[in-house]
Coordinates of C-alpha atoms in Angstrom, one line a residue:
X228 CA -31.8 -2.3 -0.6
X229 CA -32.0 -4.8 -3.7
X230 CA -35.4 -6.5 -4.4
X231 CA -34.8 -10.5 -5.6
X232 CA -36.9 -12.6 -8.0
X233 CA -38.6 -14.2 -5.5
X234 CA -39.3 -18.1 -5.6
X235 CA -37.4 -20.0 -8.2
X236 CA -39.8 -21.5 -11.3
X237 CA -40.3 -21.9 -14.6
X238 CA -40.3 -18.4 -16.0
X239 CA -37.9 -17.3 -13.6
X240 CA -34.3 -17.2 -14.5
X241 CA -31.9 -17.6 -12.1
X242 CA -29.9 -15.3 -14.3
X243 CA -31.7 -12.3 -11.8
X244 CA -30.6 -14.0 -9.1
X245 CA -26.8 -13.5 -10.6
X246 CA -27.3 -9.8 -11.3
X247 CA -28.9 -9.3 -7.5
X248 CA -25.3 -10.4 -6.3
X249 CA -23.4 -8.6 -8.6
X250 CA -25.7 -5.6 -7.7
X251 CA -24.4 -6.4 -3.5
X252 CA -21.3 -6.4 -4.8
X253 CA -20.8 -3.7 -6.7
X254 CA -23.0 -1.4 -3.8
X255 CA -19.5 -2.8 -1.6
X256 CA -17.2 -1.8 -3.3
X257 CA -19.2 1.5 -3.2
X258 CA -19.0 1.8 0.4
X259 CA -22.4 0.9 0.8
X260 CA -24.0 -1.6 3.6
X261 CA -26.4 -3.8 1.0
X262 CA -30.0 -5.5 2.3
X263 CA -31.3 -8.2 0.1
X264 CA -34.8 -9.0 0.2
X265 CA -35.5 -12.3 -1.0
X266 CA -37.5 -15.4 -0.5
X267 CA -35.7 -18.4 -2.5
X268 CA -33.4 -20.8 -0.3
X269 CA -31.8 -22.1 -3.4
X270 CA -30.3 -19.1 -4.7
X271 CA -26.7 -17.4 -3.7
X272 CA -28.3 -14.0 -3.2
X273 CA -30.3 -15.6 0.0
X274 CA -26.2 -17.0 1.1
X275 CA -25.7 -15.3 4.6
X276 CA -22.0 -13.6 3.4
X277 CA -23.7 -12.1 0.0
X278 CA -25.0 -9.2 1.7
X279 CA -24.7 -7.2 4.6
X280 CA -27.8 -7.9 5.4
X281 CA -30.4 -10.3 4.4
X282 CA -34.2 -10.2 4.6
X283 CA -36.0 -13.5 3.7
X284 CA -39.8 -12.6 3.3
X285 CA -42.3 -12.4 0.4
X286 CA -42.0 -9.9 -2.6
X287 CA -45.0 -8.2 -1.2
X288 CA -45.5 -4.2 -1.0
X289 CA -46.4 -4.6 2.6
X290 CA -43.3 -7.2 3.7
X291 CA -41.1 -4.7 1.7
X292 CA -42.3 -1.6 3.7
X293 CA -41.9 -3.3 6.8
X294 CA -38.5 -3.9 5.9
X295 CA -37.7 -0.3 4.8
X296 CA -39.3 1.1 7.6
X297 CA -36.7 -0.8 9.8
X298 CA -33.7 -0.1 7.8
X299 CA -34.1 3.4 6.5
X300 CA -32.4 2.4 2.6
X301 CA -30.7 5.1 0.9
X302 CA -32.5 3.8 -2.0
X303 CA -34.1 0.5 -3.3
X304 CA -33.2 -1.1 -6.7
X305 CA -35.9 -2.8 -8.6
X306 CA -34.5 -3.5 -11.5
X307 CA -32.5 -6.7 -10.8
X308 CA -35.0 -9.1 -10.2
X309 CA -37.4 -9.4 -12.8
X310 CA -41.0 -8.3 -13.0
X311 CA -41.5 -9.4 -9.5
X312 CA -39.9 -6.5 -7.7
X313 CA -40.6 -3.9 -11.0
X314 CA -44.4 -4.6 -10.4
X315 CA -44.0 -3.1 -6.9
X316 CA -41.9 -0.2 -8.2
X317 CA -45.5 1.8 -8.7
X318 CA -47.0 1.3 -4.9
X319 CA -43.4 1.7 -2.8
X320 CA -42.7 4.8 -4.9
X321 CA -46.3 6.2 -3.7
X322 CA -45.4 5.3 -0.1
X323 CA -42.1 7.8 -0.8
X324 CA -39.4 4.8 -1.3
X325 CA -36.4 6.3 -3.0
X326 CA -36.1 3.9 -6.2
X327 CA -32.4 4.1 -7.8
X328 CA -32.0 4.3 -11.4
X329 CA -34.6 4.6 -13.8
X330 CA -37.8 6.8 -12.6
X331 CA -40.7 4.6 -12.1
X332 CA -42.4 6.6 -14.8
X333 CA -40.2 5.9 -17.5
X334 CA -41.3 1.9 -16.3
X335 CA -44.3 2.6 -16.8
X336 CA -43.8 4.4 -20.2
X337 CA -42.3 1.4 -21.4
X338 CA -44.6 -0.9 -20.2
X339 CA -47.7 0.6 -20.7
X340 CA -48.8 -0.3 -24.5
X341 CA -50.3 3.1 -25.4
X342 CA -47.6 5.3 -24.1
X343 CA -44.7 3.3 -25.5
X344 CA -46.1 3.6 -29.2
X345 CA -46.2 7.5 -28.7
X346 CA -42.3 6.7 -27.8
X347 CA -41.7 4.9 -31.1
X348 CA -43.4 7.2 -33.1
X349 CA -41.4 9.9 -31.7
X350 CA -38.3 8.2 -32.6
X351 CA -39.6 7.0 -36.2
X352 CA -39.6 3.6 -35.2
X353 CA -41.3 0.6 -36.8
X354 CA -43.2 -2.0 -34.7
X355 CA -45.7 -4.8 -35.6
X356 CA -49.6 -4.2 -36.0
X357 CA -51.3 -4.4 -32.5
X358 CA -54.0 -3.5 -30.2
X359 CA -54.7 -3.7 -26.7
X360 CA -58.0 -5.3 -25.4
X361 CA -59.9 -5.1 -22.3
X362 CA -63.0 -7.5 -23.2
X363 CA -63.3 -10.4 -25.7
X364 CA -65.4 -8.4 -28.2
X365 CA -62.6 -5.8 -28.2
X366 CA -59.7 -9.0 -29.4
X367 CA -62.7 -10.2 -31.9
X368 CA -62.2 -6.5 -33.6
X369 CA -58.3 -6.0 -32.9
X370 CA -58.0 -9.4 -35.2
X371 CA -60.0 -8.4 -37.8
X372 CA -57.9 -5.2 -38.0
X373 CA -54.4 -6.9 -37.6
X374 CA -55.3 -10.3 -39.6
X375 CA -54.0 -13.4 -38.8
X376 CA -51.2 -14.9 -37.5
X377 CA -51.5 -12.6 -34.2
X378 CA -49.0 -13.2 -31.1
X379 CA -51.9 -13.2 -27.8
X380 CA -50.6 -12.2 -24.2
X381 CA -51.6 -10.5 -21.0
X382 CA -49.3 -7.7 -19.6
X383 CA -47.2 -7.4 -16.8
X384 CA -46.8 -11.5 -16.6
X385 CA -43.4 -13.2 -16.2
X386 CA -42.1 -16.1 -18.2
X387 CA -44.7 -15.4 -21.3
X388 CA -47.5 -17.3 -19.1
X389 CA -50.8 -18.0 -21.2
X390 CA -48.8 -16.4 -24.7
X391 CA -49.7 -18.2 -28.0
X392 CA -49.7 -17.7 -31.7
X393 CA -53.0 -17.7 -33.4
X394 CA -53.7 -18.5 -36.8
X395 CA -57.6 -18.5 -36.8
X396 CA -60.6 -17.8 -35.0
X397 CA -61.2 -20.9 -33.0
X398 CA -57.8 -20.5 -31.7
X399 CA -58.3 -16.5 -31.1
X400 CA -61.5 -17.1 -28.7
X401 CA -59.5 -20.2 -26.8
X402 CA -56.1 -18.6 -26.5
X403 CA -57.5 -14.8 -25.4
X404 CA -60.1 -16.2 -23.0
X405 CA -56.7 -18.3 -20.8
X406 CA -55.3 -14.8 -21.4
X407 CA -57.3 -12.8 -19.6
X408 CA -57.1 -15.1 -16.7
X409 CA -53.8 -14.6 -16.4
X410 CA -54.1 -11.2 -16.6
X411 CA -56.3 -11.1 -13.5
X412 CA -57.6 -7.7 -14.5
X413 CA -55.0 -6.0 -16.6
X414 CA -55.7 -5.9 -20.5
X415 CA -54.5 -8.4 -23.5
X416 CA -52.1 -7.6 -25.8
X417 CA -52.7 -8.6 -29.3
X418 CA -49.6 -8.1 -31.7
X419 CA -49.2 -9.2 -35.9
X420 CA -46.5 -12.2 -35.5
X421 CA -44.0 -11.8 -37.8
X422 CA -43.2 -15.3 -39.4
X423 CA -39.9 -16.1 -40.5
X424 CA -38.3 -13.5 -38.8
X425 CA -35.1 -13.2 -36.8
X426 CA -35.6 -12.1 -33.6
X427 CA -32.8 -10.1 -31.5
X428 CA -32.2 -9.5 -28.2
X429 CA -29.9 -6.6 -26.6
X430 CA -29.1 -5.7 -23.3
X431 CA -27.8 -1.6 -22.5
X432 CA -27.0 0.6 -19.7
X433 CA -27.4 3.9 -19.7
X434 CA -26.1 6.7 -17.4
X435 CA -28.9 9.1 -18.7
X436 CA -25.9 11.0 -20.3
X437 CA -23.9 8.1 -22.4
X438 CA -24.9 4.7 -23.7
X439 CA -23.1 1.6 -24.0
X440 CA -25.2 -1.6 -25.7
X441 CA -22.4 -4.3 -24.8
X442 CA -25.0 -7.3 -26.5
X443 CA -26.8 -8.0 -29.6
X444 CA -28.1 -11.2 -29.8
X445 CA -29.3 -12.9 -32.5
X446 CA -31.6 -15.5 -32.0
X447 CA -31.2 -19.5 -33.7
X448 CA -35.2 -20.0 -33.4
X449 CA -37.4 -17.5 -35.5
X450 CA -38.9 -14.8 -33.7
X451 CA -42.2 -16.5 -31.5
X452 CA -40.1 -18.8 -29.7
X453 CA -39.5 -17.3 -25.7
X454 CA -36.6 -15.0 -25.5
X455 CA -35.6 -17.4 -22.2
X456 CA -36.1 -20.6 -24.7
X457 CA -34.5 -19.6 -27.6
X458 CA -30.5 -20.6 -28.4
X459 CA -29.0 -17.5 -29.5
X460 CA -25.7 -16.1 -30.4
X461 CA -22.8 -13.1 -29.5
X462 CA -22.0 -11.5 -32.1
X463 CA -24.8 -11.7 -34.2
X464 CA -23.5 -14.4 -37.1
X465 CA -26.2 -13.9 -40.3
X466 CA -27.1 -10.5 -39.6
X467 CA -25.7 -7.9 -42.1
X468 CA -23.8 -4.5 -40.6
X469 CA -26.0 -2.2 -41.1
X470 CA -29.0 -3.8 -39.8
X471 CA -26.7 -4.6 -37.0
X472 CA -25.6 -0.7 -36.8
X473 CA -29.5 0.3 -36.8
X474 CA -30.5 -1.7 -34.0
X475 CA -27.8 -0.2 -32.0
X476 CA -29.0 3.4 -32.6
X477 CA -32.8 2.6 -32.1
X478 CA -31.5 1.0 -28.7
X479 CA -29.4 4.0 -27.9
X480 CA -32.2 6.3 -29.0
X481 CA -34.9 4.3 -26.9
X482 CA -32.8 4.6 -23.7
X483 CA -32.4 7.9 -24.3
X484 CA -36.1 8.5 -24.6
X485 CA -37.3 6.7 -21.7
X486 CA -34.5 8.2 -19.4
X487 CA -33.1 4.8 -18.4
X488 CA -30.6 5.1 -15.7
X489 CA -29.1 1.3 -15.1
X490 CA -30.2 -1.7 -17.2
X491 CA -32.1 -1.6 -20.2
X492 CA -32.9 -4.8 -22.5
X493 CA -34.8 -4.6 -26.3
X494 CA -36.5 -7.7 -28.2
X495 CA -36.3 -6.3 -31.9
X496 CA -37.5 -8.8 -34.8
X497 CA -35.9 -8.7 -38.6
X498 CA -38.1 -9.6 -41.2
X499 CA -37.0 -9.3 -44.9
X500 CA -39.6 -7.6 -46.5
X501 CA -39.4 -6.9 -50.6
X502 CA -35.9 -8.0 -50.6
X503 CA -34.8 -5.7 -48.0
X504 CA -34.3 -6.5 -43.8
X505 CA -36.9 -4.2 -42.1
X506 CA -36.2 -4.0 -38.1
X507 CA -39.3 -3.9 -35.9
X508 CA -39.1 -3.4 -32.0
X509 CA -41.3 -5.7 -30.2
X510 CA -40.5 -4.5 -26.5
X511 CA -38.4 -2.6 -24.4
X512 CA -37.7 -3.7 -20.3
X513 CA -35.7 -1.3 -18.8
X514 CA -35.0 -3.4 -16.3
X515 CA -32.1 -6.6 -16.0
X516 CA -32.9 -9.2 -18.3
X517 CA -32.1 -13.4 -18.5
X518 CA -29.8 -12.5 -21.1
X519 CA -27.0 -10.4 -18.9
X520 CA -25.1 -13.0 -17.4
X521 CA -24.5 -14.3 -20.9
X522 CA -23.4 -11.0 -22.3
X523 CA -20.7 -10.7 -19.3
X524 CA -19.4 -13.9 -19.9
X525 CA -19.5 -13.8 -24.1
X526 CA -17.8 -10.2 -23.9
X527 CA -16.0 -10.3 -20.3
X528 CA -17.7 -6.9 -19.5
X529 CA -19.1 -7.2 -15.9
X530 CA -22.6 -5.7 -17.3
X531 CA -24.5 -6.0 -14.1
X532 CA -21.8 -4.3 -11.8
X533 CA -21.4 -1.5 -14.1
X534 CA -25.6 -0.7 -14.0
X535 CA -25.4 -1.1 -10.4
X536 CA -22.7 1.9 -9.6
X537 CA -24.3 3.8 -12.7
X538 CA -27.5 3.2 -10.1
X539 CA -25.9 4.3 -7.3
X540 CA -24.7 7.8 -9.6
X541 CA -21.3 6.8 -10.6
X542 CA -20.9 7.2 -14.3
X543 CA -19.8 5.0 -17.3
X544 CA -16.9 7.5 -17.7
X545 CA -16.4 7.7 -14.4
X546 CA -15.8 3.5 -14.3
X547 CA -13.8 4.0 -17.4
X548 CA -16.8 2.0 -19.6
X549 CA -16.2 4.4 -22.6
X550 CA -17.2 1.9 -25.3
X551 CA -19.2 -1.2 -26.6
X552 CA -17.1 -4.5 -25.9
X553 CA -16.1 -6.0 -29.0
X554 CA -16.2 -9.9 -28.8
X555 CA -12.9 -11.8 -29.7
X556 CA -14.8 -15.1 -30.3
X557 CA -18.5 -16.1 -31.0
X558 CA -20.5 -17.6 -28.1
X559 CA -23.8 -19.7 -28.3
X560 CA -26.4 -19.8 -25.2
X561 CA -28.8 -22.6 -25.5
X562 CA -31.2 -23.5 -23.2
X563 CA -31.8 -26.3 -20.8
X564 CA -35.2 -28.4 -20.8
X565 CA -37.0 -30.6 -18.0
X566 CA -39.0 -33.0 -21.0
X567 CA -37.4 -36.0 -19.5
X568 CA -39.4 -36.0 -16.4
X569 CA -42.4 -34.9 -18.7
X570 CA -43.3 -38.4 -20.0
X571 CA -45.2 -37.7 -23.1
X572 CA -45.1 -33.9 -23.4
X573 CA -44.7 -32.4 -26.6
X574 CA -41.3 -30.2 -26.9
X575 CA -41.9 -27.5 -29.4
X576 CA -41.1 -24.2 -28.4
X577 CA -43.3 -21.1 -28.6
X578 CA -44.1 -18.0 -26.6
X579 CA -44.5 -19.5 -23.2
X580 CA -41.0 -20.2 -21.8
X581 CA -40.2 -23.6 -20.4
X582 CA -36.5 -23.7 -20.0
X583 CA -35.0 -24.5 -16.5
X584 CA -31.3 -23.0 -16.6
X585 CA -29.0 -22.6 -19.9
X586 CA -25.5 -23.4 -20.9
X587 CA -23.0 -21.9 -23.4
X588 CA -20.5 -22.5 -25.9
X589 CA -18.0 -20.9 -26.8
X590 CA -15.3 -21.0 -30.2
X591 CA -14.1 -18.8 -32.8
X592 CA -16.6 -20.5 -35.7
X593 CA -20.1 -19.9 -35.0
X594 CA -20.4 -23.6 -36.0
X595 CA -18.0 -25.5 -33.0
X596 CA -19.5 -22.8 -30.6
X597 CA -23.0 -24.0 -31.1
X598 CA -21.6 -27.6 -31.0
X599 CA -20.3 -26.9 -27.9
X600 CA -23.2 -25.2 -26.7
X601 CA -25.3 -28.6 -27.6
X602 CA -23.1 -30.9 -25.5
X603 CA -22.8 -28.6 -22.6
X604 CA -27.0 -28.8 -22.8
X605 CA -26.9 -32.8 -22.8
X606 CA -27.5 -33.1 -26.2
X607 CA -24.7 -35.1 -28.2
X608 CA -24.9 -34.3 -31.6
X609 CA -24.5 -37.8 -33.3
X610 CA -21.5 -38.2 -35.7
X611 CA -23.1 -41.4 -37.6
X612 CA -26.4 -43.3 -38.1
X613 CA -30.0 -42.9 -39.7
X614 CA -31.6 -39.2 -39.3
X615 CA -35.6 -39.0 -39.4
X616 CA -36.5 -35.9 -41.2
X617 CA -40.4 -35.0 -41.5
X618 CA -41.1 -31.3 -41.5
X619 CA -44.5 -29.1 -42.0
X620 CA -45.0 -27.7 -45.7
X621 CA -42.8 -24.2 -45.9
X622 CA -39.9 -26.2 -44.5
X623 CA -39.6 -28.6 -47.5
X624 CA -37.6 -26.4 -49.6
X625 CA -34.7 -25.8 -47.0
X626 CA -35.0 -29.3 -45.4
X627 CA -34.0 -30.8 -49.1
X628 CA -30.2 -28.8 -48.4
X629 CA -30.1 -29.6 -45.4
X630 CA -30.4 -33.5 -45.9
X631 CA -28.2 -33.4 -49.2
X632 CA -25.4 -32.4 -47.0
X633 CA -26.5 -35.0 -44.7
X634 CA -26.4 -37.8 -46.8
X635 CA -22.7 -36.5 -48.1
X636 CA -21.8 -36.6 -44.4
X637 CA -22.8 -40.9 -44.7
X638 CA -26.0 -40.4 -42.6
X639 CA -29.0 -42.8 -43.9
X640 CA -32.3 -41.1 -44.1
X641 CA -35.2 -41.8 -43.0
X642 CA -39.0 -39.9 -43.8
X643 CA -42.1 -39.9 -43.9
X644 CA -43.8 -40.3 -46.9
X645 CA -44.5 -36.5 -48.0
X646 CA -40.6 -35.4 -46.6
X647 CA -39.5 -38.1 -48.6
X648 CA -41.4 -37.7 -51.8
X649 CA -39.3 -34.0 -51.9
X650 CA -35.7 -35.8 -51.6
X651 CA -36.5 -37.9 -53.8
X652 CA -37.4 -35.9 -56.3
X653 CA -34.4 -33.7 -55.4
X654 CA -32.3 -36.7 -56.0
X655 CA -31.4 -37.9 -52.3
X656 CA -31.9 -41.2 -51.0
X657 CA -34.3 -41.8 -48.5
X658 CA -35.9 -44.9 -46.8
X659 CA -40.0 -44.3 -46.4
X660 CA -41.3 -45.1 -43.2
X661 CA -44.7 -45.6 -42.2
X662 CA -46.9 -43.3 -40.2
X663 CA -48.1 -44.4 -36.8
X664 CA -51.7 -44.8 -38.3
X665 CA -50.5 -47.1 -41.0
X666 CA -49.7 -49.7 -38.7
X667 CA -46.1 -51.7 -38.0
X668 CA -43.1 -50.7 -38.3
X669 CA -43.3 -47.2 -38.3
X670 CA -41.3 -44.5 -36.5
X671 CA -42.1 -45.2 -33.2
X672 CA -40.9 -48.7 -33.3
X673 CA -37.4 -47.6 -34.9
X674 CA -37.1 -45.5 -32.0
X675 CA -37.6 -47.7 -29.5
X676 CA -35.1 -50.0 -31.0
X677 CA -32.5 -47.3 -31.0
X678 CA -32.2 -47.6 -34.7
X679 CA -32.6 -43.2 -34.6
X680 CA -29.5 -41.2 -34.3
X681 CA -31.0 -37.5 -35.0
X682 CA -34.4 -36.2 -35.1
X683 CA -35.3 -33.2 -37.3
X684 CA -39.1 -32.6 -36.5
X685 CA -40.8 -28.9 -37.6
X686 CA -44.2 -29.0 -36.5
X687 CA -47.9 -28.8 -38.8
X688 CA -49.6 -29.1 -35.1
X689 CA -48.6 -28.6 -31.7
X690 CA -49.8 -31.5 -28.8
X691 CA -48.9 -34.6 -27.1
X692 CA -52.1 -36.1 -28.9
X693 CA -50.7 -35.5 -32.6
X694 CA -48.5 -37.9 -34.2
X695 CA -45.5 -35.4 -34.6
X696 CA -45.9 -34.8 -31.0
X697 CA -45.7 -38.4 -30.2
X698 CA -42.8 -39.0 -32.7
X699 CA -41.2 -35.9 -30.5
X700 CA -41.7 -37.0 -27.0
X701 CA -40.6 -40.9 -27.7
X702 CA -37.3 -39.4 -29.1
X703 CA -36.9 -37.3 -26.1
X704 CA -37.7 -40.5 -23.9
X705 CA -35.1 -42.5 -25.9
X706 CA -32.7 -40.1 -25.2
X707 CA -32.1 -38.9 -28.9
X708 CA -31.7 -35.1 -29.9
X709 CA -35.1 -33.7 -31.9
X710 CA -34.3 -30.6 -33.2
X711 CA -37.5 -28.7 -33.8
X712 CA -36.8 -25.9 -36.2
X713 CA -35.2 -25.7 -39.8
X714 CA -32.7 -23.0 -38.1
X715 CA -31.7 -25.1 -35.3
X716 CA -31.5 -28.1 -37.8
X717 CA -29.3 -25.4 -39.9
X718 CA -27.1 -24.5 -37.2
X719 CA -26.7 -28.4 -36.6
X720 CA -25.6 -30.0 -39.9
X721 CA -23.2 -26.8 -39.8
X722 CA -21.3 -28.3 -36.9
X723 CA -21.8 -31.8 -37.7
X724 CA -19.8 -30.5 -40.6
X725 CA -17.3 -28.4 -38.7
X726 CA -16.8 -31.6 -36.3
X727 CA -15.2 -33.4 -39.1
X728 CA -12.7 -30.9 -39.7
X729 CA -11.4 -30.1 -36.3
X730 CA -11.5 -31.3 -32.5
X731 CA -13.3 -29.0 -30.2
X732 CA -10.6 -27.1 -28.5
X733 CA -11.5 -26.0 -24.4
X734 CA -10.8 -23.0 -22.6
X735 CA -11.2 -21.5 -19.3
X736 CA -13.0 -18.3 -19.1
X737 CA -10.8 -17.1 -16.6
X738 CA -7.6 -17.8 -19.0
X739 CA -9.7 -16.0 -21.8
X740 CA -10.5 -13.4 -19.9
X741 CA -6.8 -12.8 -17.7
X742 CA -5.7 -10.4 -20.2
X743 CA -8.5 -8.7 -20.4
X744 CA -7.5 -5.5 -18.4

């Protein structure tokens, strides 16, 4: 029996939906008669030839007993969909439902705060600052301990509902209050936020004997943007070897420990710290993650079939899976965003994820795959016109690079007046535009006359209310690409660049992939 997602929304993926099949699949080729259970009409694990048999009631401990009291399962996977079916793991294992793959202790070893730093100091691992908190008095003395920025969310939550970054008290007592809420009962998590870090994602499976790690993602966005948001990139494409080779070990080593049998994913964050990268784990699921139909189609490993049968107590060795894939060419996910029908809503990413679905390019420069990656998401990357550039204080010093190489591209620059006070003084021409509280012309107006081509944005403030967050939403509304962050603005003017050098070539993952066997 395989547990679904549940109900599609925000938060989530459809990408459990795609290992659920896989999962029916994979239990067929097996010899097994697969059940789904699932309750979403739009998804092709509810399709009546998926299964063998199909189930379309709520995710609820009691619908689910129902259900295995009728069918008798030989076991129930719960790793598939999400946190919706791992949050019943606890309560059907109790009722003595045989769950496949990882014990439901080793879950709760890596989801339970307390018990998972025990893990990582057993291992010698490094993770950020935190503290756990049960009342609003306990946060007030976790932050004074931990010092500001702190990263703020309630456990066991899907889609990083009610997350946010604090950088003062105000913001603590508002932010930790709407997290309890959505805690409804179960503590707050209060962690150090690691500015300007690099956050990576991996996806494993494990057979409890042998480990294979077939992804390592390195995110575009710096670490505090949601792992389901964020554009990232197979093989990693800035991140030296041997920090590459250490998060594979403390991956391996973490599987290991926990005694994950099936699916395992890892958020680590890289964070240079007296000239050196230091890597920090931030989580551990060992369960299926957004990421794993990406890391199939990047590497043309069928990851989700291969945790399925290692479920079901066939071995890596025994499916011949004795190694990590190596990827011929680099491949970009980037997400897909609704702010179109959100008239007015400010875009900036952070901890709460609002993506709706993600696309992916794919090339053998990192620079043409994210281009790709870009169009496939709806945003066409302009190849002339006028660039607004206005960015928040720490991103003047990379922003004055980034629109030197835009004015040598023949782009005209536009900026507000501190933006534009640094490329001037750096040399680069630049035409001053007015704020919106200064009165006629100012941004807005140039956008509404289509005079904008590109918008780089980094915010000082998040909110529909601020200026930046107006300048973002009209830009959105005029159908112009904002970009958001000085690495996404990086990755950008990289395959502007590429784009005048050579056409984007296309490909068929099938032909890529024929000769694979």
């Amino acid at each position: 029996m395989i547990l679904g997602g549940g109900p599609n929304r925000i938060g989530q993926g459809i990408e459990f939906d795609y290992c659920c099949c896989h999962a029916s699949f994979a239990m067929r080729e097996l010899g097994y008669e697969s059940v789904m259970v699932n309750s979403n009409p739009e998804t092709v694990s509810t399709d009546y030839d998926t299964s063998d048999l199909l189930f379309f009631e709520p995710l609820t401990v009691e619908d689910v007993l129902n259900i295995v009291d009728r069918v008798q399962p030989v076991g129930v996977i719960v790793q598939f969909g999400g946190q919706t079916p791992l949050n019943l793991a606890r309560a059907l294992k109790t009722a003595g439902v045989p769950i496949m793959g990882t014990p439901v202790a080793a879950i709760e070893a890596a989801e339970d705060r307390e018990k998972f730093q025990q893990l990582l100091e057993r291992l010698n691992l490094q993770q950020p600052a935190n503290g756990i908190a049960r009342t609003m008095d306990q946060a007030r003395r976790i932050a004074e301990q931990i010092d500001y920025p702190l990263l703020v969310r309630p456990s066991f939550v899907l889609g990083g509902r009610a997350m946010e970054i604090c950088y003062d008290k105000s913001q603590l007592e508002k932010f930790v209050a709407a997290a309890f809420q959505a805690a409804q009962g179960q503590p707050v998590l209060l962690d150090r936020f690691l500015e300007g870090a690099t956050e990576v994602d991996v996806d494993a499976v494990s057979d409890g004997t042998q480990v294979i790690v077939p992804g390592i993602m390195e995110h575009i966005e710096e670490a505090g943007v949601h792992s389901g948001d964020s554009a990232c990139a197979i093989p990693p494409y800035s991140l030296p070897g041997p920090v590459v080779r250490e998060i594979r070990a403390a991956t391996e080593a973490m599987a290991r420990e926990l005694g994950v049998i099936g699916l395992m994913n890892v958020q680590f964050a890289v964070k240079e710290e007296h000239g050196k990268p230091v890597v920090y784990v931030i989580e551990a699921n060992p369960r299926a993650s957004r990421t794993v139909p990406f890391v199939a189609k990047a590497t043309g490993m069928p990851v989700a079939k291969i945790a399925a049968k290692v479920m079901a107590g066939v071995s890596l060795a025994d499916q011949g899976v004795t190694a990590d894939p190596v990827p011929s060419q680099v491949s970009v996910k980037e997400s897909v965003f609704p702010f179109l029908k959100f008239a007015g809503v400010d875009i900036v990413l952070g901890p709460e994820m609002r993506s709706t679905g993600e696309v992916m390019g794919t090339s053998s420069r990192f620079s043409l795959a994210f281009a790709k990656s870009q169009l496939a998401a709806g945003t066409v990357l302009p190849t002339e016109g006028k660039v607004f550039v206005s960015v928040a204080q720490r991103g003047k010093g990379p922003v004055v690079d980034l629109a030197r190489r835009l004015h040598a591209m023949g782009y005209h620059l536009l900026s507000s007046e501190g933006t534009a006070t640094a490329l001037t003084a750096a040399g680069i021409p630049v035409q001053q535009v007015k704020k919106i509280r200064e009165g006629h012309p100012h941004i807005l107006d140039f956008l509404t006359n289509g005079e904008v081509a590109l918008v780089l944005n980094t915010p000082q403030g998040k909110g529909a209310r601020t200026d930046e967050g107006r300048i973002r939403a009209a830009a959105v509304q005029a159908g112009v690409p904002c970009l958001t962050t000085i690495e996404a603005a990086t990755a950008a003017v990289m395959a502007l660049e590429s784009l005048r050098e050579e056409e984007m070539q296309v490909q068929a993952l099938q032909d890529r992939f024929a000769n694979a066997d």
